[in-house]
Amino acid sequence: MLLEIQNLCAGLEDGKEIIKNLSLNIEKGQTHVLMGPNGAGKSSLGNTLMGNPVYNVTSGKILFKGQDITEEAADKRAKLGMFMSFQSPIEIAGISLESFIRSAIQQKTGERVKLFQYQKDLQACMNLLNMDPSYAKRDLNVGFSGGERKKAEILQFLMLKPDFAILDETDSGLDVDAVHVVSKGIEEYQKSVGGSLLIITHNAKLLENMKVDYTHILVNGSIVKTGDGSLIDTINKEGFEKYLK
């Protein structure tokens, strides 16, 4: 078992509970999809798993690779092999996209990155994502369009090769072509890395060509329904109304 979430309760620093007694197991190589109405707690769960200090765990445990990481900082979780892409990636002036990713790889592995191979790998991933090579030299997300920011997130994801990744509405705000490109990046990760995914999304287009092992519906901080990939089609046809009760 790669990730074990045991009876997790968590909320914001003001004491408001958002995640309520949630349990979920994710095995190596599995792809899980998390869906639910707005405000259900999907992003809060992702942030809690990644160790965002804004969220406090009040009870339960998070185990990663058999290690209790419930109290670990986000950087420690990242070094262990966790990754999260964000709905709204921020700008970081003064460091290029290329340098940022190279530094992240060095922090994760503890080893110096060989520049020639790194640039070769970076270019291959940028080609896969139809990214202009000039973006590698630009400050991280500064002046990037919404679509380019999301591609930059997927680029980091492909280069870091995490064992487990949380993709939090990476497809939001993207046009059809950009969603297709992001989907290609995720498929490449599944094929080449074989890691595990928790995909938070409202968009079935992103999932069309992916093998989904489990789909979960989250309502008011709790998982109320779990099924296979076919549950996505059911939700698209029927919505969440019957699960809200």
PDB file of C-alpha atoms in Angstrom:
ATOM      1  CA  MET A   1       0.000   0.000   0.000  1.00  0.00           C
ATOM      2  CA  LEU A   2       1.487   3.336  -1.045  1.00  0.00           C
ATOM      3  CA  LEU A   3      -0.882   5.730   0.726  1.00  0.00           C
ATOM      4  CA  GLU A   4      -3.160   4.950   3.673  1.00  0.00           C
ATOM      5  CA  ILE A   5      -5.585   7.534   5.027  1.00  0.00           C
ATOM      6  CA  GLN A   6      -7.026   6.317   8.309  1.00  0.00           C
ATOM      7  CA  ASN A   7     -10.127   7.950   9.827  1.00  0.00           C
ATOM      8  CA  LEU A   8      -8.826  11.398   8.939  1.00  0.00           C
ATOM      9  CA  CYS A   9     -10.421  14.515  10.401  1.00  0.00           C
ATOM     10  CA  ALA A  10      -8.944  17.880   9.440  1.00  0.00           C
ATOM     11  CA  GLY A  11      -9.843  21.522   9.097  1.00  0.00           C
ATOM     12  CA  LEU A  12      -8.631  25.076   8.996  1.00  0.00           C
ATOM     13  CA  GLU A  13      -6.722  26.848  11.735  1.00  0.00           C
ATOM     14  CA  ASP A  14      -9.940  28.570  12.863  1.00  0.00           C
ATOM     15  CA  GLY A  15     -11.240  25.191  14.017  1.00  0.00           C
ATOM     16  CA  LYS A  16     -13.725  24.577  11.205  1.00  0.00           C
ATOM     17  CA  GLU A  17     -13.744  20.855  10.385  1.00  0.00           C
ATOM     18  CA  ILE A  18     -13.743  20.093   6.650  1.00  0.00           C
ATOM     19  CA  ILE A  19     -12.519  16.491   6.307  1.00  0.00           C
ATOM     20  CA  LYS A  20     -14.618  14.138   8.414  1.00  0.00           C
ATOM     21  CA  ASN A  21     -13.511  10.625   9.372  1.00  0.00           C
ATOM     22  CA  LEU A  22     -12.219   9.866   5.865  1.00  0.00           C
ATOM     23  CA  SER A  23     -10.420   6.618   5.045  1.00  0.00           C
ATOM     24  CA  LEU A  24      -8.849   5.741   1.696  1.00  0.00           C
ATOM     25  CA  ASN A  25      -6.119   3.368   0.485  1.00  0.00           C
ATOM     26  CA  ILE A  26      -4.160   3.870  -2.725  1.00  0.00           C
ATOM     27  CA  GLU A  27      -1.865   1.134  -4.007  1.00  0.00           C
ATOM     28  CA  LYS A  28       1.217   1.611  -6.147  1.00  0.00           C
ATOM     29  CA  GLY A  29       0.311   2.272  -9.791  1.00  0.00           C
ATOM     30  CA  GLN A  30      -3.359   3.006  -9.143  1.00  0.00           C
ATOM     31  CA  THR A  31      -5.280   6.020 -10.449  1.00  0.00           C
ATOM     32  CA  HIS A  32      -8.064   7.335  -8.228  1.00  0.00           C
ATOM     33  CA  VAL A  33     -10.459  10.114  -9.243  1.00  0.00           C
ATOM     34  CA  LEU A  34     -12.092  12.362  -6.640  1.00  0.00           C
ATOM     35  CA  MET A  35     -15.272  14.193  -7.620  1.00  0.00           C
ATOM     36  CA  GLY A  36     -17.931  16.103  -5.772  1.00  0.00           C
ATOM     37  CA  PRO A  37     -19.907  19.346  -5.642  1.00  0.00           C
ATOM     38  CA  ASN A  38     -18.203  22.681  -4.982  1.00  0.00           C
ATOM     39  CA  GLY A  39     -17.242  23.080  -1.332  1.00  0.00           C
ATOM     40  CA  ALA A  40     -17.187  19.340  -0.666  1.00  0.00           C
ATOM     41  CA  GLY A  41     -13.591  19.443   0.627  1.00  0.00           C
ATOM     42  CA  LYS A  42     -11.724  18.002  -2.365  1.00  0.00           C
ATOM     43  CA  SER A  43      -8.951  20.597  -2.464  1.00  0.00           C
ATOM     44  CA  SER A  44      -8.800  20.620   1.334  1.00  0.00           C
ATOM     45  CA  LEU A  45      -8.105  16.888   1.297  1.00  0.00           C
ATOM     46  CA  GLY A  46      -5.330  17.357  -1.251  1.00  0.00           C
ATOM     47  CA  ASN A  47      -3.761  20.159   0.768  1.00  0.00           C
ATOM     48  CA  THR A  48      -4.000  18.154   3.989  1.00  0.00           C
ATOM     49  CA  LEU A  49      -2.296  15.156   2.373  1.00  0.00           C
ATOM     50  CA  MET A  50       0.493  17.407   1.085  1.00  0.00           C
ATOM     51  CA  GLY A  51       1.054  19.024   4.480  1.00  0.00           C
ATOM     52  CA  ASN A  52      -0.213  22.555   3.825  1.00  0.00           C
ATOM     53  CA  PRO A  53       0.213  24.248   7.251  1.00  0.00           C
ATOM     54  CA  VAL A  54      -3.104  26.084   6.852  1.00  0.00           C
ATOM     55  CA  TYR A  55      -4.827  22.762   7.558  1.00  0.00           C
ATOM     56  CA  ASN A  56      -4.723  20.959  10.903  1.00  0.00           C
ATOM     57  CA  VAL A  57      -5.253  17.231  11.387  1.00  0.00           C
ATOM     58  CA  THR A  58      -7.397  16.768  14.490  1.00  0.00           C
ATOM     59  CA  SER A  59      -7.519  12.966  14.422  1.00  0.00           C
ATOM     60  CA  GLY A  60      -6.580  10.007  12.247  1.00  0.00           C
ATOM     61  CA  LYS A  61      -3.377   9.203  10.374  1.00  0.00           C
ATOM     62  CA  ILE A  62      -1.728   9.569   6.967  1.00  0.00           C
ATOM     63  CA  LEU A  63       0.749   6.808   6.098  1.00  0.00           C
ATOM     64  CA  PHE A  64       2.985   7.017   3.024  1.00  0.00           C
ATOM     65  CA  LYS A  65       5.152   4.032   2.103  1.00  0.00           C
ATOM     66  CA  GLY A  66       4.360   2.664   5.555  1.00  0.00           C
ATOM     67  CA  GLN A  67       5.665   5.787   7.302  1.00  0.00           C
ATOM     68  CA  ASP A  68       3.439   7.985   9.448  1.00  0.00           C
ATOM     69  CA  ILE A  69       3.650  11.441   7.838  1.00  0.00           C
ATOM     70  CA  THR A  70       0.666  13.000   9.638  1.00  0.00           C
ATOM     71  CA  GLU A  71       2.859  15.617  11.314  1.00  0.00           C
ATOM     72  CA  GLU A  72       5.563  15.924   8.637  1.00  0.00           C
ATOM     73  CA  ALA A  73       6.176  19.204   6.791  1.00  0.00           C
ATOM     74  CA  ALA A  74       5.361  19.557   3.090  1.00  0.00           C
ATOM     75  CA  ASP A  75       9.023  19.533   2.013  1.00  0.00           C
ATOM     76  CA  LYS A  76       9.626  16.218   3.797  1.00  0.00           C
ATOM     77  CA  ARG A  77       6.598  14.707   2.043  1.00  0.00           C
ATOM     78  CA  ALA A  78       7.868  15.982  -1.316  1.00  0.00           C
ATOM     79  CA  LYS A  79      11.280  14.396  -0.714  1.00  0.00           C
ATOM     80  CA  LEU A  80       9.562  11.108   0.083  1.00  0.00           C
ATOM     81  CA  GLY A  81       7.946  11.196  -3.361  1.00  0.00           C
ATOM     82  CA  MET A  82       4.701  13.183  -3.082  1.00  0.00           C
ATOM     83  CA  PHE A  83       3.671  15.950  -5.486  1.00  0.00           C
ATOM     84  CA  MET A  84       0.708  18.283  -5.856  1.00  0.00           C
ATOM     85  CA  SER A  85      -0.282  20.504  -8.764  1.00  0.00           C
ATOM     86  CA  PHE A  86      -2.403  23.515  -7.909  1.00  0.00           C
ATOM     87  CA  GLN A  87      -5.565  25.056  -9.333  1.00  0.00           C
ATOM     88  CA  SER A  88      -3.937  28.510  -9.438  1.00  0.00           C
ATOM     89  CA  PRO A  89      -0.113  28.273  -9.692  1.00  0.00           C
ATOM     90  CA  ILE A  90       1.597  31.406  -8.345  1.00  0.00           C
ATOM     91  CA  GLU A  91       4.246  33.591  -9.960  1.00  0.00           C
ATOM     92  CA  ILE A  92       7.811  33.435  -8.633  1.00  0.00           C
ATOM     93  CA  ALA A  93       9.990  36.211  -9.986  1.00  0.00           C
ATOM     94  CA  GLY A  94      13.759  35.871 -10.058  1.00  0.00           C
ATOM     95  CA  ILE A  95      14.005  32.150 -10.791  1.00  0.00           C
ATOM     96  CA  SER A  96      13.461  30.584 -14.197  1.00  0.00           C
ATOM     97  CA  LEU A  97      11.208  27.609 -14.802  1.00  0.00           C
ATOM     98  CA  GLU A  98      14.262  25.600 -15.827  1.00  0.00           C
ATOM     99  CA  SER A  99      16.213  26.479 -12.672  1.00  0.00           C
ATOM    100  CA  PHE A 100      13.213  25.901 -10.418  1.00  0.00           C
ATOM    101  CA  ILE A 101      12.676  22.357 -11.681  1.00  0.00           C
ATOM    102  CA  ARG A 102      16.389  21.529 -11.560  1.00  0.00           C
ATOM    103  CA  SER A 103      16.584  22.763  -7.956  1.00  0.00           C
ATOM    104  CA  ALA A 104      13.491  20.711  -7.031  1.00  0.00           C
ATOM    105  CA  ILE A 105      15.029  17.548  -8.505  1.00  0.00           C
ATOM    106  CA  GLN A 106      18.264  18.132  -6.579  1.00  0.00           C
ATOM    107  CA  GLN A 107      16.340  18.677  -3.343  1.00  0.00           C
ATOM    108  CA  LYS A 108      14.354  15.500  -3.890  1.00  0.00           C
ATOM    109  CA  THR A 109      17.247  13.222  -4.860  1.00  0.00           C
ATOM    110  CA  GLY A 110      20.054  14.844  -2.875  1.00  0.00           C
ATOM    111  CA  GLU A 111      22.255  14.506  -5.945  1.00  0.00           C
ATOM    112  CA  ARG A 112      23.654  17.016  -8.407  1.00  0.00           C
ATOM    113  CA  VAL A 113      21.740  17.104 -11.705  1.00  0.00           C
ATOM    114  CA  LYS A 114      23.791  16.410 -14.827  1.00  0.00           C
ATOM    115  CA  LEU A 115      23.090  19.464 -16.932  1.00  0.00           C
ATOM    116  CA  PHE A 116      23.257  17.943 -20.429  1.00  0.00           C
ATOM    117  CA  GLN A 117      20.885  15.065 -19.645  1.00  0.00           C
ATOM    118  CA  TYR A 118      18.601  17.380 -17.681  1.00  0.00           C
ATOM    119  CA  GLN A 119      18.216  19.797 -20.591  1.00  0.00           C
ATOM    120  CA  LYS A 120      17.598  16.902 -22.958  1.00  0.00           C
ATOM    121  CA  ASP A 121      14.865  15.484 -20.708  1.00  0.00           C
ATOM    122  CA  LEU A 122      13.340  18.926 -20.147  1.00  0.00           C
ATOM    123  CA  GLN A 123      13.127  19.595 -23.882  1.00  0.00           C
ATOM    124  CA  ALA A 124      11.495  16.209 -24.509  1.00  0.00           C
ATOM    125  CA  CYS A 125       8.829  16.909 -21.879  1.00  0.00           C
ATOM    126  CA  MET A 126       8.214  20.419 -23.200  1.00  0.00           C
ATOM    127  CA  ASN A 127       7.774  19.009 -26.708  1.00  0.00           C
ATOM    128  CA  LEU A 128       5.232  16.514 -25.369  1.00  0.00           C
ATOM    129  CA  LEU A 129       3.275  19.398 -23.831  1.00  0.00           C
ATOM    130  CA  ASN A 130       3.597  21.664 -26.906  1.00  0.00           C
ATOM    131  CA  MET A 131       5.417  24.260 -24.809  1.00  0.00           C
ATOM    132  CA  ASP A 132       7.510  26.988 -26.423  1.00  0.00           C
ATOM    133  CA  PRO A 133      11.168  26.238 -25.460  1.00  0.00           C
ATOM    134  CA  SER A 134      11.659  29.896 -24.513  1.00  0.00           C
ATOM    135  CA  TYR A 135       9.426  29.397 -21.468  1.00  0.00           C
ATOM    136  CA  ALA A 136      12.213  27.390 -19.806  1.00  0.00           C
ATOM    137  CA  LYS A 137      14.280  30.576 -19.463  1.00  0.00           C
ATOM    138  CA  ARG A 138      11.415  32.770 -18.247  1.00  0.00           C
ATOM    139  CA  ASP A 139      10.678  33.502 -14.582  1.00  0.00           C
ATOM    140  CA  LEU A 140       8.347  30.877 -13.148  1.00  0.00           C
ATOM    141  CA  ASN A 141       4.768  31.645 -14.245  1.00  0.00           C
ATOM    142  CA  VAL A 142       5.515  35.374 -14.655  1.00  0.00           C
ATOM    143  CA  GLY A 143       3.469  36.550 -17.622  1.00  0.00           C
ATOM    144  CA  PHE A 144       2.295  32.997 -18.359  1.00  0.00           C
ATOM    145  CA  SER A 145      -1.279  32.524 -19.555  1.00  0.00           C
ATOM    146  CA  GLY A 146      -3.549  30.294 -17.486  1.00  0.00           C
ATOM    147  CA  GLY A 147      -2.950  27.423 -19.891  1.00  0.00           C
ATOM    148  CA  GLU A 148       0.835  27.844 -19.840  1.00  0.00           C
ATOM    149  CA  ARG A 149       0.828  27.853 -16.033  1.00  0.00           C
ATOM    150  CA  LYS A 150      -1.027  24.546 -15.999  1.00  0.00           C
ATOM    151  CA  LYS A 151       1.399  23.106 -18.557  1.00  0.00           C
ATOM    152  CA  ALA A 152       4.292  24.286 -16.388  1.00  0.00           C
ATOM    153  CA  GLU A 153       2.764  22.349 -13.477  1.00  0.00           C
ATOM    154  CA  ILE A 154       2.537  19.191 -15.571  1.00  0.00           C
ATOM    155  CA  LEU A 155       6.108  19.779 -16.777  1.00  0.00           C
ATOM    156  CA  GLN A 156       7.307  19.813 -13.152  1.00  0.00           C
ATOM    157  CA  PHE A 157       5.256  16.676 -12.512  1.00  0.00           C
ATOM    158  CA  LEU A 158       6.852  14.828 -15.453  1.00  0.00           C
ATOM    159  CA  MET A 159      10.387  15.905 -14.574  1.00  0.00           C
ATOM    160  CA  LEU A 160      10.138  15.111 -10.849  1.00  0.00           C
ATOM    161  CA  LYS A 161       8.608  11.656 -11.440  1.00  0.00           C
ATOM    162  CA  PRO A 162       6.878  11.433  -8.041  1.00  0.00           C
ATOM    163  CA  ASP A 163       5.659   8.131  -6.634  1.00  0.00           C
ATOM    164  CA  PHE A 164       2.317   9.750  -5.821  1.00  0.00           C
ATOM    165  CA  ALA A 165       0.753  12.878  -7.308  1.00  0.00           C
ATOM    166  CA  ILE A 166      -2.329  14.896  -6.422  1.00  0.00           C
ATOM    167  CA  LEU A 167      -3.614  16.785  -9.460  1.00  0.00           C
ATOM    168  CA  ASP A 168      -6.043  19.406  -8.181  1.00  0.00           C
ATOM    169  CA  GLU A 169      -8.261  20.546 -11.068  1.00  0.00           C
ATOM    170  CA  THR A 170      -5.249  20.901 -13.348  1.00  0.00           C
ATOM    171  CA  ASP A 171      -7.719  21.079 -16.242  1.00  0.00           C
ATOM    172  CA  SER A 172      -9.788  24.007 -14.896  1.00  0.00           C
ATOM    173  CA  GLY A 173      -9.966  27.012 -17.198  1.00  0.00           C
ATOM    174  CA  LEU A 174      -8.340  25.185 -20.122  1.00  0.00           C
ATOM    175  CA  ASP A 175      -9.694  24.967 -23.656  1.00  0.00           C
ATOM    176  CA  VAL A 176     -10.249  21.593 -25.332  1.00  0.00           C
ATOM    177  CA  ASP A 177      -6.815  21.492 -26.978  1.00  0.00           C
ATOM    178  CA  ALA A 178      -5.002  22.336 -23.731  1.00  0.00           C
ATOM    179  CA  VAL A 179      -6.970  19.664 -21.825  1.00  0.00           C
ATOM    180  CA  HIS A 180      -5.855  17.148 -24.462  1.00  0.00           C
ATOM    181  CA  VAL A 181      -2.207  18.165 -24.003  1.00  0.00           C
ATOM    182  CA  VAL A 182      -2.427  17.909 -20.200  1.00  0.00           C
ATOM    183  CA  SER A 183      -4.077  14.510 -20.586  1.00  0.00           C
ATOM    184  CA  LYS A 184      -1.152  13.374 -22.765  1.00  0.00           C
ATOM    185  CA  GLY A 185       1.253  14.416 -20.021  1.00  0.00           C
ATOM    186  CA  ILE A 186      -0.628  12.406 -17.414  1.00  0.00           C
ATOM    187  CA  GLU A 187      -0.768   9.366 -19.709  1.00  0.00           C
ATOM    188  CA  GLU A 188       3.008   9.632 -20.233  1.00  0.00           C
ATOM    189  CA  TYR A 189       3.501   9.635 -16.447  1.00  0.00           C
ATOM    190  CA  GLN A 190       1.306   6.559 -16.059  1.00  0.00           C
ATOM    191  CA  LYS A 191       3.238   4.757 -18.774  1.00  0.00           C
ATOM    192  CA  SER A 192       6.824   5.751 -17.946  1.00  0.00           C
ATOM    193  CA  VAL A 193       6.764   6.173 -14.156  1.00  0.00           C
ATOM    194  CA  GLY A 194       3.914   3.895 -13.122  1.00  0.00           C
ATOM    195  CA  GLY A 195       3.217   5.992 -10.052  1.00  0.00           C
ATOM    196  CA  SER A 196      -0.089   6.567  -8.299  1.00  0.00           C
ATOM    197  CA  LEU A 197      -2.507   9.422  -8.910  1.00  0.00           C
ATOM    198  CA  LEU A 198      -5.312  11.173  -7.085  1.00  0.00           C
ATOM    199  CA  ILE A 199      -7.023  13.312  -9.731  1.00  0.00           C
ATOM    200  CA  ILE A 200      -9.448  15.972  -8.500  1.00  0.00           C
ATOM    201  CA  THR A 201     -11.549  17.108 -11.450  1.00  0.00           C
ATOM    202  CA  HIS A 202     -14.955  18.079 -12.801  1.00  0.00           C
ATOM    203  CA  ASN A 203     -13.963  17.426 -16.403  1.00  0.00           C
ATOM    204  CA  ALA A 204     -14.495  13.949 -17.850  1.00  0.00           C
ATOM    205  CA  LYS A 205     -12.600  14.999 -21.001  1.00  0.00           C
ATOM    206  CA  LEU A 206      -9.359  14.829 -19.034  1.00  0.00           C
ATOM    207  CA  LEU A 207     -10.044  11.198 -18.150  1.00  0.00           C
ATOM    208  CA  GLU A 208     -11.230   9.865 -21.504  1.00  0.00           C
ATOM    209  CA  ASN A 209      -8.073   7.927 -22.430  1.00  0.00           C
ATOM    210  CA  MET A 210      -6.939   7.036 -18.923  1.00  0.00           C
ATOM    211  CA  LYS A 211      -7.277   3.850 -16.972  1.00  0.00           C
ATOM    212  CA  VAL A 212      -9.140   4.814 -13.793  1.00  0.00           C
ATOM    213  CA  ASP A 213      -9.112   2.220 -11.019  1.00  0.00           C
ATOM    214  CA  TYR A 214     -11.453   3.912  -8.555  1.00  0.00           C
ATOM    215  CA  THR A 215     -13.769   6.911  -8.519  1.00  0.00           C
ATOM    216  CA  HIS A 216     -14.844   8.498  -5.235  1.00  0.00           C
ATOM    217  CA  ILE A 217     -17.594  11.013  -4.557  1.00  0.00           C
ATOM    218  CA  LEU A 218     -16.903  13.439  -1.728  1.00  0.00           C
ATOM    219  CA  VAL A 219     -19.762  15.270  -0.022  1.00  0.00           C
ATOM    220  CA  ASN A 220     -19.340  17.456   3.071  1.00  0.00           C
ATOM    221  CA  GLY A 221     -15.865  16.106   3.754  1.00  0.00           C
ATOM    222  CA  SER A 222     -16.777  12.417   3.576  1.00  0.00           C
ATOM    223  CA  ILE A 223     -16.616   9.812   0.814  1.00  0.00           C
ATOM    224  CA  VAL A 224     -20.213   8.780   0.173  1.00  0.00           C
ATOM    225  CA  LYS A 225     -19.723   6.553  -2.884  1.00  0.00           C
ATOM    226  CA  THR A 226     -16.866   4.584  -4.452  1.00  0.00           C
ATOM    227  CA  GLY A 227     -16.923   2.830  -7.800  1.00  0.00           C
ATOM    228  CA  ASP A 228     -14.804   2.116 -10.847  1.00  0.00           C
ATOM    229  CA  GLY A 229     -14.262   4.350 -13.878  1.00  0.00           C
ATOM    230  CA  SER A 230     -17.869   3.915 -15.011  1.00  0.00           C
ATOM    231  CA  LEU A 231     -19.035   5.998 -12.037  1.00  0.00           C
ATOM    232  CA  ILE A 232     -17.626   9.060 -13.857  1.00  0.00           C
ATOM    233  CA  ASP A 233     -20.144   8.561 -16.687  1.00  0.00           C
ATOM    234  CA  THR A 234     -22.952   8.151 -14.183  1.00  0.00           C
ATOM    235  CA  ILE A 235     -22.048  11.443 -12.489  1.00  0.00           C
ATOM    236  CA  ASN A 236     -21.880  13.246 -15.834  1.00  0.00           C
ATOM    237  CA  LYS A 237     -25.377  12.029 -16.688  1.00  0.00           C
ATOM    238  CA  GLU A 238     -27.060  12.337 -13.300  1.00  0.00           C
ATOM    239  CA  GLY A 239     -25.000  14.865 -11.344  1.00  0.00           C
ATOM    240  CA  PHE A 240     -24.457  14.763  -7.566  1.00  0.00           C
ATOM    241  CA  GLU A 241     -27.999  15.441  -6.429  1.00  0.00           C
ATOM    242  CA  LYS A 242     -28.794  11.953  -5.130  1.00  0.00           C
ATOM    243  CA  TYR A 243     -25.539  11.820  -3.168  1.00  0.00           C
ATOM    244  CA  LEU A 244     -26.184  15.085  -1.348  1.00  0.00           C
ATOM    245  CA  LYS A 245     -28.845  13.375   0.749  1.00  0.00           C
TER     246      LYS A 245
END
